[in-house]
Amino acid sequence: MDPSPLLLILALPFIASLAVVLLPSASREPPTWVAGATMLACLACSLALYPSVGAGEVVRYTISWIPALGLDMTLRMDGFAWVFVTMVTGIGFLVVMYTRYYISAEDSVRRFYQLFLAFTGSMLGVVLSGNLVLLVVFWEMTSIFSFLLIGYWHHSQGARDGARMALTVTGVGGLALLGGVLIIGHIVGSYDLDSVLASGDAIRSHALYVPALLLVLLGALTKSAQFPFHFWLPNAMAAPTPVSAFLHSATMVKAGVFLMARLWPVLSGTQEWFVILGLAGMASLVLGAYLAMFQHDLKGLLAYSTISHLGLITLLLSLGSPLGAVAAIFHMLNHATFKASLFMAAGIIDHETGTRDLRKLSGLFRYMPITGTLAMVASAAMAGVPLLNGFLSKEMFFAEAVETHADSWVDIIAPYAAVLGSALAVTYSLRLIHSIFLGAPPESFPREPHEPPFWMRFPVMFLVVACLVVGIMPAQTIGPFLHVAVASALGSATPQYSLAIWHGFNIPLAMSVIALVAGALLYLGAANYLECAERAPIFGRIQGQRVFERVTVAISWRWARMMQETFGTNRLQAQMRLIAVVAIAAGAAPLLLSGLGLRQARPIQLDLAFAGLWIIGAICAVAAAYLAKFHRLAALALLGGTGLATCTTFFWLSAPDLAATQLVVEIVTTVLILLGLRWLPKRSEAFATEEGWLSRLRRSRDLAIAVAAGLGMAVMSYAVMTRDAPDSISRFFVEKAYSEGGGRNIVNVILVDFRGFDTLGEITVLGIVAITVFALLRRFRPAPDSIELPEQQRIQRSYDDADPDRDAGTTKMEYLFVPAVIMQWMFPVVIVLAAYLFVRGHDAPGGGFAAGVAMAAGFILQYMAAGTRWVEDRLRILPVVWIGGGLLIAALTGLVSVLLGDPFLTSYFRYAEVPLIGKVPLASAALFDLGVFSLVVGATVLMLIAIAHQSIRRLRAARLEEERQKWN
Amino acid sequence: MDWSRHLLVVPVLLPLLTGSLLLLIGEVRHTLKALISLASCVLLLVAACALLRLAAGLPETGGALTASYAVADWPAPFAIVLVVDRLSAMMLVVTGILALASLIFSMARWHSAAPHFHTLFQFLLMGLGGAFLTGDLFNLFVFFEVTLAASYGLLLYGSGTFRVRSGLHYIAINLAASLLFLIGVALIYGVAGTLNMADLAVRLPAVVEADKPLLYAGAAILGVAFLVKAGMWPLCFWLPSAYMAAAAPVAALFVILTKVGAYSLLRIGLLVFGPAAGEAAGFGGTVLLWGGMATIAFATFGILASQTLGTLAGYSVLISSGTLLAAIGIGERAVISGALFYLVSSTFSTAAFFMLIELVERAREPAADLLAVTMEAYGDESEEEEEREDEQVGVIMPGALAVLGLSFGVIAILLAGLPPLSGFIAKFAMLTGMLNPAGLGDTAAVPGRIWGLVALVILSGLAALIAMMRSGIRIFWAPMELIVPRVLVVEVAPIVALLTLCLMLVVQGGAVVAYTDAAARALHTPATYIQSVLGVSPPAGSAP
Amino acid sequence: MELTLAIAIGVITGSGVWLVLRPRTYQLVIGLSLLAYAVNLFIFSMGRLRIGAAPVLGPGGAGSAADLADPIPQALVLTAIVIGFATTALLLVVLLVARGLTGNDHVDGREKR
């Protein structure tokens, strides 16, 4: 048979929802028509499928989606699903028809139908899913769209809160359901509904059955607003009435019980299932009915009665008996019909009178007799009056309740709860009818009420007629469909049952009579009390949403903040400490666990001079650490001391390149920091606050960390140094450096050839940093307290002012005059030195980097000697161009080889003809090195200038200050 | 001659050339710079896709699953080698898409706010490309540094007190991490005598027993460096404020940075200390698992407690990296496959979120045009003033509010991992992988810590949902009338594009999962990788 | 010799770590520079120590791996030095700017309450 209608049923609503988006935003009629047509089309499709479904076969349609995860687009329609689809689409159509007259002029019809249609699609998806994961997908989508629908009037606080609560509760449920489905999938080995339904015993007997059950039920109960998660439904009444009529009677809340019935063959029949569902159902049944009595808001009453009726269904499913399941499914349909009609009637009343408050409403019957009649019949069905559909399912319910299914107190009190629940149902139904339609009309309504237009009333009428017809001749009308549904839902467990109205005098009948009479009496007795009671005694005090709000605020706000502050920090010191500790731990763990094999593989030679060198170096380091807080300059000098010791070590231990580079870098770094020092705030021991024992403790902890880190590094390096070197890849370089790399200085050849790629990255870093520094300092704002001239310059200035025949700044010019001149003469020398370093690089220690830094040092010397202005007046250096150019040269040098078909950066020394020993090597690597040189010069100079420039800016600021003082 | 073999070096070379070229162009010529930068980004993406096709082993590319490229033409273990396999190709494509999106976004105003935006941007891309491609430990360090240096520049881009303060933290912490990186690499070299990852994997079993502890110590310290960058609790506190401080397009691009750390862990973890490595197998996996779980938990609380959208986004970055780390810690093929899917999805959605935030904030109080503020406060020279002018260019988005609202909703669903978007598929893929490591039908009992992780992943989604819902309602449903923001098309387009991609991930779910599955399988069989790096004689040849 | 160097590395590291844990930005910079020295020496030491065996080949490329110091750590250190220099400079400037913007020199930009 052709399964395409199945796909259509699912796809049409979504397509329509998207189509509505394309309509102009102000349009009112077109969206309505689209929606109505969609509903009808879906209905038609499902009717078209009835022949095959009615014949008991299961229609499937599968689109492969993500087979690797066992997740496929499997649609599956059996009788049960068919009944639901028909109900959803049918009532959906009626609601659309109703909405056309309900929705007011200022509301956006387009947005309403976008959401409405999308929701319908998701709901149909839930019903039709043949794969549990797919079911979860649509399940969550219903939550999302119902959130948006409840929040349709989001300008009102109530709507926002209601929507938020609904999504939070159902969202939690949905995630729980996902967990449950994952477990079921793990047990069964498939998410496909058929294979899951086939392996009920495996699931029930599995160790993970209880968690799976709990999670699935959490999902179902939250969705169906069952105790203790019922509180979101009354708050969801802030939604437009059509939404309530559709979501909160026929579809959304039914999804929960639908799921329970779906998985009934798999999960039911155990003690856990019975107790959990039994309690939840019973509590919802009684509590819902009880609270419904006390509602003054018409929709609130209906909401609580919905909770109560769904509780009835849950209770029926909990019993685990096939007949119970039949009754449950039957009641799902009945409840949908009468509750939808009642919601719509409520909407009409609200629409006509402008209020939903039972205390304000009265005597409406004479204004709208037809609507009144319909509403009365529907309420009667809700109360379970004979000859109406509500009566039949309730009879079945009673019959099941008296049966014993499991010897537990839940089972014993079930019948009493059942009677009590339906008695209260009678009471609130009576209250609804009486206080709205009967009695004397009040002197004034907010609006003068009259009958609504026929087509607004038609949906109500249709449904009420359905209630009657089903109630009078069930077997002929609903019988076959119900049977198909039951047979497919229960499978082999399908029992014998009769849909007759009259089963003779028996206990269930007695129970109904008791319930009706008791309910009526209760209303007669308590009518006035109910009318004026502020809220229900005892249970009324427990405000579900209040509790909810408190909990959410507590968890998602206070606790979260607390946890965040406890386990997190924004302070740099703490983070550094953590990093240090974690790193030490990481390094120490392997060494401690599997022991550090300290092997004396190499002879230890001790060199006193070397030791002496490092005694000084170490003292410098420690002293720097000690003085860095209050004596910055001293600390800097000491840092330099350590640096020099490092240089010497490199030189000593046969690494001349390192020594040279370290030295030049040393110089530049020191100059940089010197330039920076001037902007830091003054700090002297005088202001040092006396720290308490706490900070002393903190310091000793830091000291411990520092010692541990030092120890770790020392041990590791010693351990490695005293081992034989592994057969390292360096041998290759030593062998190839000259023969193929064309350089005798292996280190340099590695840098510009073997590992030139590293160098490329390295110089890029330098360039990036330089331009970053430049960009940063351009926005530099010195702190107010370091604006004024340095003390020394102020002294000079005052000296000038004191002496009449000296004008300001002369002393400054003369200051360090001789050294300045010498430094200026040094410039050419420096350039030559740089050139020399560069040229010899490939064969002897030196190279582009050292040369570049030396060159930059030459520039900075000029700055120091003659001041920023003087230098920049005389030589234009465009550092940024040097940087960009350098990078380009380096990269393009590498690219040449690509043009010649070799990999990037291939060096071409070996193809040069000239014998090169002792001469300038014409290796392309040298060109690369030129790029390095250019970049280094550019970058270093740029950084130095950027900092040096600040003094000018500062001067400008100071000068402005002086101007101001001069003028006033 | 055969140019395709040079494809591997393009992701590094192209941004480098573009970036240095841009340095030579006058500073005020924003439009020209932007166009050049854009062109290079497009080319980069094209190259990445080509590499993806190469790595996916499609027949028309000769079915090469892993290709290697010896830079400077020296044989593999000695010189630096670039390697592309499914994983790195995937990362490159994600980077390319992200770069294109945030670059287009930045063209509305940010790119002209301060000097050298495009240069820094390109250099960041260069660093990322190198980090994803290189097969050499020290070279990896160098490219990490390139990436970081550029990221420092971009984070501080536009200056401002908050930026500089969190920039200081960011730099200090990353400097410490880099030092750890060096120590780790040095130790490994000192013991194993090689820097090439594949070579290391080969040499590891041969290392003398007594030396192994030192080697592991080195690897562990290296791991700490990666964890700092990947943002694992308790090394992650710098992350939210840094990302919040960055300019919107920069923050969007930064989303990939944490993934670099995760990538390195995955690469080195499975290549060197993978199943093949004998007793060293699963080195530190437990640490990753627990650390990842701690990260998720911490970030979950953080996301709940966040008051501004910025913090919310920052903590969602943390959640995703925590999830990734935990998944890597488990190391099962199925989980890794899911994690890769998750990586793509979460990267796109978070990046879109960062960009959206700026527009939404603009919608809330139109005066608070971030840029304008920084300009007033910190721009002193005149050139910034005239830079403000080209802020007016571009088409203004009609119906902006609706689009923003919709995008916000979609992002909320993505972050919460709710159906039907890719966030859900990703989480489901990971979860089902965790419960059924050997595929569905694997009835082996699941250990408790895995259950804990499953719960955490689901709960973190719930937290994201609650937080997003709270701020979404506050922003879009608040009763007072919202000011319709001045939003340019170029600003909305990238967001919408990224979200559309997330949708495509769902529609094409089958293909994507197939790819990530293959990638995970390749990671679990390092032999192919090693073979293509060391085994093949022609340097730039690609393994059959 | 090995012992001396190891101890030296340890001491420098210790002082560096101590400074890095201090609250003043200047201490941070000095500390990181010290750590950079320590790490450079550490990397260098990974190639074992040699005296008078600079990795520079004689004329005609004479010399073999056996009697030359390991060049690779030296190359690595060179790269590390450059990068360290760059990042130190950047940090210095950032702390100057931070000092300018926040008005103090605490690493968190605000004095502890």
PDB file of N, CA and C in Angstrom, chain B residues 343-400:
ATOM      1  N   LEU B 343      31.764  19.031  18.427  1.00  0.00           N
ATOM      2  CA  LEU B 343      32.733  20.126  18.274  1.00  0.00           C
ATOM      3  C   LEU B 343      32.260  21.083  17.189  1.00  0.00           C
ATOM      4  N   VAL B 344      31.921  20.519  16.037  1.00  0.00           N
ATOM      5  CA  VAL B 344      31.488  21.381  14.929  1.00  0.00           C
ATOM      6  C   VAL B 344      30.252  22.170  15.338  1.00  0.00           C
ATOM      7  N   SER B 345      29.249  21.447  15.803  1.00  0.00           N
ATOM      8  CA  SER B 345      27.976  22.104  16.114  1.00  0.00           C
ATOM      9  C   SER B 345      28.164  23.191  17.153  1.00  0.00           C
ATOM     10  N   SER B 346      28.856  22.857  18.255  1.00  0.00           N
ATOM     11  CA  SER B 346      28.947  23.846  19.337  1.00  0.00           C
ATOM     12  C   SER B 346      29.795  25.034  18.898  1.00  0.00           C
ATOM     13  N   THR B 347      30.824  24.775  18.092  1.00  0.00           N
ATOM     14  CA  THR B 347      31.637  25.900  17.626  1.00  0.00           C
ATOM     15  C   THR B 347      30.773  26.895  16.856  1.00  0.00           C
ATOM     16  N   PHE B 348      30.018  26.380  15.894  1.00  0.00           N
ATOM     17  CA  PHE B 348      29.196  27.284  15.087  1.00  0.00           C
ATOM     18  C   PHE B 348      28.202  28.031  15.954  1.00  0.00           C
ATOM     19  N   SER B 349      27.508  27.294  16.821  1.00  0.00           N
ATOM     20  CA  SER B 349      26.422  27.963  17.547  1.00  0.00           C
ATOM     21  C   SER B 349      26.984  29.003  18.505  1.00  0.00           C
ATOM     22  N   THR B 350      28.074  28.660  19.211  1.00  0.00           N
ATOM     23  CA  THR B 350      28.612  29.630  20.163  1.00  0.00           C
ATOM     24  C   THR B 350      29.125  30.861  19.429  1.00  0.00           C
ATOM     25  N   ALA B 351      29.784  30.628  18.300  1.00  0.00           N
ATOM     26  CA  ALA B 351      30.302  31.781  17.540  1.00  0.00           C
ATOM     27  C   ALA B 351      29.142  32.675  17.125  1.00  0.00           C
ATOM     28  N   ALA B 352      28.090  32.072  16.603  1.00  0.00           N
ATOM     29  CA  ALA B 352      26.924  32.872  16.209  1.00  0.00           C
ATOM     30  C   ALA B 352      26.396  33.646  17.408  1.00  0.00           C
ATOM     31  N   PHE B 353      26.405  33.001  18.561  1.00  0.00           N
ATOM     32  CA  PHE B 353      25.904  33.643  19.769  1.00  0.00           C
ATOM     33  C   PHE B 353      26.724  34.893  20.077  1.00  0.00           C
ATOM     34  N   PHE B 354      28.045  34.752  20.031  1.00  0.00           N
ATOM     35  CA  PHE B 354      28.889  35.899  20.360  1.00  0.00           C
ATOM     36  C   PHE B 354      28.578  37.070  19.445  1.00  0.00           C
ATOM     37  N   MET B 355      28.347  36.769  18.159  1.00  0.00           N
ATOM     38  CA  MET B 355      28.056  37.872  17.252  1.00  0.00           C
ATOM     39  C   MET B 355      26.680  38.445  17.551  1.00  0.00           C
ATOM     40  N   LEU B 356      25.736  37.556  17.839  1.00  0.00           N
ATOM     41  CA  LEU B 356      24.372  38.024  18.084  1.00  0.00           C
ATOM     42  C   LEU B 356      24.338  38.956  19.288  1.00  0.00           C
ATOM     43  N   ILE B 357      25.139  38.609  20.302  1.00  0.00           N
ATOM     44  CA  ILE B 357      25.069  39.378  21.556  1.00  0.00           C
ATOM     45  C   ILE B 357      25.246  40.861  21.281  1.00  0.00           C
ATOM     46  N   GLU B 358      26.265  41.168  20.446  1.00  0.00           N
ATOM     47  CA  GLU B 358      26.500  42.600  20.220  1.00  0.00           C
ATOM     48  C   GLU B 358      25.248  43.267  19.660  1.00  0.00           C
ATOM     49  N   LEU B 359      24.618  42.608  18.680  1.00  0.00           N
ATOM     50  CA  LEU B 359      23.435  43.215  18.059  1.00  0.00           C
ATOM     51  C   LEU B 359      22.316  43.340  19.075  1.00  0.00           C
ATOM     52  N   VAL B 360      22.137  42.309  19.893  1.00  0.00           N
ATOM     53  CA  VAL B 360      21.045  42.352  20.870  1.00  0.00           C
ATOM     54  C   VAL B 360      21.280  43.481  21.862  1.00  0.00           C
ATOM     55  N   GLU B 361      22.533  43.561  22.342  1.00  0.00           N
ATOM     56  CA  GLU B 361      22.827  44.641  23.290  1.00  0.00           C
ATOM     57  C   GLU B 361      22.484  45.979  22.652  1.00  0.00           C
ATOM     58  N   ARG B 362      22.807  46.086  21.370  1.00  0.00           N
ATOM     59  CA  ARG B 362      22.501  47.332  20.678  1.00  0.00           C
ATOM     60  C   ARG B 362      20.994  47.569  20.690  1.00  0.00           C
ATOM     61  N   ALA B 363      20.251  46.472  20.551  1.00  0.00           N
ATOM     62  CA  ALA B 363      18.793  46.634  20.535  1.00  0.00           C
ATOM     63  C   ALA B 363      18.296  47.106  21.893  1.00  0.00           C
ATOM     64  N   ARG B 364      19.016  46.714  22.932  1.00  0.00           N
ATOM     65  CA  ARG B 364      18.473  47.023  24.265  1.00  0.00           C
ATOM     66  C   ARG B 364      18.665  48.486  24.597  1.00  0.00           C
ATOM     67  N   GLU B 365      19.922  48.971  24.557  1.00  0.00           N
ATOM     68  CA  GLU B 365      20.039  50.434  24.693  1.00  0.00           C
ATOM     69  C   GLU B 365      20.854  50.956  23.516  1.00  0.00           C
ATOM     70  N   PRO B 366      20.166  51.627  22.581  1.00  0.00           N
ATOM     71  CA  PRO B 366      20.802  52.005  21.321  1.00  0.00           C
ATOM     72  C   PRO B 366      22.018  52.898  21.546  1.00  0.00           C
ATOM     73  N   ALA B 367      22.029  53.611  22.675  1.00  0.00           N
ATOM     74  CA  ALA B 367      23.164  54.516  22.901  1.00  0.00           C
ATOM     75  C   ALA B 367      24.450  53.715  23.077  1.00  0.00           C
ATOM     76  N   ALA B 368      24.315  52.527  23.665  1.00  0.00           N
ATOM     77  CA  ALA B 368      25.516  51.784  24.042  1.00  0.00           C
ATOM     78  C   ALA B 368      26.123  51.110  22.835  1.00  0.00           C
ATOM     79  N   ASP B 369      26.530  51.886  21.866  1.00  0.00           N
ATOM     80  CA  ASP B 369      27.314  51.323  20.785  1.00  0.00           C
ATOM     81  C   ASP B 369      28.742  51.185  21.308  1.00  0.00           C
ATOM     82  N   LEU B 370      29.091  49.953  21.662  1.00  0.00           N
ATOM     83  CA  LEU B 370      30.384  49.692  22.309  1.00  0.00           C
ATOM     84  C   LEU B 370      31.492  50.546  21.710  1.00  0.00           C
ATOM     85  N   LEU B 371      31.539  50.485  20.377  1.00  0.00           N
ATOM     86  CA  LEU B 371      32.636  51.143  19.678  1.00  0.00           C
ATOM     87  C   LEU B 371      32.663  52.612  20.029  1.00  0.00           C
ATOM     88  N   ALA B 372      31.493  53.237  19.910  1.00  0.00           N
ATOM     89  CA  ALA B 372      31.429  54.668  20.179  1.00  0.00           C
ATOM     90  C   ALA B 372      32.021  54.953  21.548  1.00  0.00           C
ATOM     91  N   VAL B 373      31.653  54.135  22.512  1.00  0.00           N
ATOM     92  CA  VAL B 373      32.138  54.370  23.874  1.00  0.00           C
ATOM     93  C   VAL B 373      33.658  54.343  23.888  1.00  0.00           C
ATOM     94  N   THR B 374      34.220  53.252  23.382  1.00  0.00           N
ATOM     95  CA  THR B 374      35.694  53.177  23.414  1.00  0.00           C
ATOM     96  C   THR B 374      36.280  54.397  22.727  1.00  0.00           C
ATOM     97  N   MET B 375      35.645  54.794  21.626  1.00  0.00           N
ATOM     98  CA  MET B 375      36.183  55.935  20.890  1.00  0.00           C
ATOM     99  C   MET B 375      36.242  57.152  21.799  1.00  0.00           C
ATOM    100  N   GLU B 376      35.076  57.487  22.393  1.00  0.00           N
ATOM    101  CA  GLU B 376      35.036  58.648  23.280  1.00  0.00           C
ATOM    102  C   GLU B 376      36.154  58.536  24.299  1.00  0.00           C
ATOM    103  N   ALA B 377      36.216  57.377  24.922  1.00  0.00           N
ATOM    104  CA  ALA B 377      37.038  57.282  26.131  1.00  0.00           C
ATOM    105  C   ALA B 377      38.526  57.219  25.800  1.00  0.00           C
ATOM    106  N   TYR B 378      38.892  56.480  24.773  1.00  0.00           N
ATOM    107  CA  TYR B 378      40.315  56.161  24.641  1.00  0.00           C
ATOM    108  C   TYR B 378      40.941  56.652  23.351  1.00  0.00           C
ATOM    109  N   GLY B 379      40.105  57.032  22.378  1.00  0.00           N
ATOM    110  CA  GLY B 379      40.714  57.516  21.140  1.00  0.00           C
ATOM    111  C   GLY B 379      41.166  58.953  21.365  1.00  0.00           C
ATOM    112  N   ASP B 380      42.448  59.240  21.147  1.00  0.00           N
ATOM    113  CA  ASP B 380      42.859  60.622  21.385  1.00  0.00           C
ATOM    114  C   ASP B 380      43.304  61.269  20.082  1.00  0.00           C
ATOM    115  N   GLU B 381      43.986  60.481  19.225  1.00  0.00           N
ATOM    116  CA  GLU B 381      44.440  61.097  17.966  1.00  0.00           C
ATOM    117  C   GLU B 381      43.238  61.289  17.057  1.00  0.00           C
ATOM    118  N   SER B 382      43.445  62.088  16.008  1.00  0.00           N
ATOM    119  CA  SER B 382      42.294  62.471  15.189  1.00  0.00           C
ATOM    120  C   SER B 382      41.880  61.327  14.268  1.00  0.00           C
ATOM    121  N   GLU B 383      42.814  60.428  13.919  1.00  0.00           N
ATOM    122  CA  GLU B 383      42.476  59.479  12.841  1.00  0.00           C
ATOM    123  C   GLU B 383      41.291  58.588  13.220  1.00  0.00           C
ATOM    124  N   GLU B 384      41.140  58.283  14.516  1.00  0.00           N
ATOM    125  CA  GLU B 384      39.993  57.444  14.878  1.00  0.00           C
ATOM    126  C   GLU B 384      38.696  58.159  14.522  1.00  0.00           C
ATOM    127  N   GLU B 385      38.685  59.460  14.743  1.00  0.00           N
ATOM    128  CA  GLU B 385      37.437  60.193  14.495  1.00  0.00           C
ATOM    129  C   GLU B 385      36.964  59.927  13.079  1.00  0.00           C
ATOM    130  N   GLU B 386      37.897  60.062  12.129  1.00  0.00           N
ATOM    131  CA  GLU B 386      37.421  59.937  10.752  1.00  0.00           C
ATOM    132  C   GLU B 386      37.169  58.474  10.415  1.00  0.00           C
ATOM    133  N   GLU B 387      37.743  57.584  11.211  1.00  0.00           N
ATOM    134  CA  GLU B 387      37.410  56.167  11.007  1.00  0.00           C
ATOM    135  C   GLU B 387      35.954  55.897  11.364  1.00  0.00           C
ATOM    136  N   ARG B 388      35.410  56.671  12.283  1.00  0.00           N
ATOM    137  CA  ARG B 388      34.028  56.415  12.711  1.00  0.00           C
ATOM    138  C   ARG B 388      33.069  56.562  11.532  1.00  0.00           C
ATOM    139  N   GLU B 389      33.467  57.354  10.529  1.00  0.00           N
ATOM    140  CA  GLU B 389      32.473  57.692   9.512  1.00  0.00           C
ATOM    141  C   GLU B 389      31.976  56.463   8.758  1.00  0.00           C
ATOM    142  N   ASP B 390      32.895  55.597   8.337  1.00  0.00           N
ATOM    143  CA  ASP B 390      32.435  54.505   7.462  1.00  0.00           C
ATOM    144  C   ASP B 390      31.594  53.488   8.238  1.00  0.00           C
ATOM    145  N   GLU B 391      31.238  53.852   9.460  1.00  0.00           N
ATOM    146  CA  GLU B 391      30.291  53.010  10.186  1.00  0.00           C
ATOM    147  C   GLU B 391      28.910  53.093   9.545  1.00  0.00           C
ATOM    148  N   GLN B 392      28.687  54.176   8.786  1.00  0.00           N
ATOM    149  CA  GLN B 392      27.361  54.390   8.203  1.00  0.00           C
ATOM    150  C   GLN B 392      27.120  53.509   6.974  1.00  0.00           C
ATOM    151  N   VAL B 393      28.208  53.004   6.371  1.00  0.00           N
ATOM    152  CA  VAL B 393      28.022  52.279   5.119  1.00  0.00           C
ATOM    153  C   VAL B 393      27.266  50.982   5.377  1.00  0.00           C
ATOM    154  N   GLY B 394      26.708  50.421   4.310  1.00  0.00           N
ATOM    155  CA  GLY B 394      26.039  49.134   4.450  1.00  0.00           C
ATOM    156  C   GLY B 394      24.531  49.296   4.503  1.00  0.00           C
ATOM    157  N   VAL B 395      23.839  48.215   4.135  1.00  0.00           N
ATOM    158  CA  VAL B 395      22.383  48.235   4.073  1.00  0.00           C
ATOM    159  C   VAL B 395      21.830  47.927   5.456  1.00  0.00           C
ATOM    160  N   ILE B 396      20.811  48.656   5.853  1.00  0.00           N
ATOM    161  CA  ILE B 396      20.221  48.400   7.173  1.00  0.00           C
ATOM    162  C   ILE B 396      19.202  47.272   7.066  1.00  0.00           C
ATOM    163  N   MET B 397      19.246  46.397   8.042  1.00  0.00           N
ATOM    164  CA  MET B 397      18.427  45.175   8.017  1.00  0.00           C
ATOM    165  C   MET B 397      16.968  45.524   8.290  1.00  0.00           C
ATOM    166  N   PRO B 398      16.047  45.121   7.417  1.00  0.00           N
ATOM    167  CA  PRO B 398      14.634  45.309   7.743  1.00  0.00           C
ATOM    168  C   PRO B 398      14.145  44.195   8.679  1.00  0.00           C
ATOM    169  N   GLY B 399      13.157  44.538   9.496  1.00  0.00           N
ATOM    170  CA  GLY B 399      12.601  43.534  10.412  1.00  0.00           C
ATOM    171  C   GLY B 399      13.665  42.912  11.280  1.00  0.00           C
ATOM    172  N   ALA B 400      14.608  43.774  11.716  1.00  0.00           N
ATOM    173  CA  ALA B 400      15.756  43.231  12.439  1.00  0.00           C
ATOM    174  C   ALA B 400      15.322  42.459  13.677  1.00  0.00           C
TER     175      ALA B 400
END
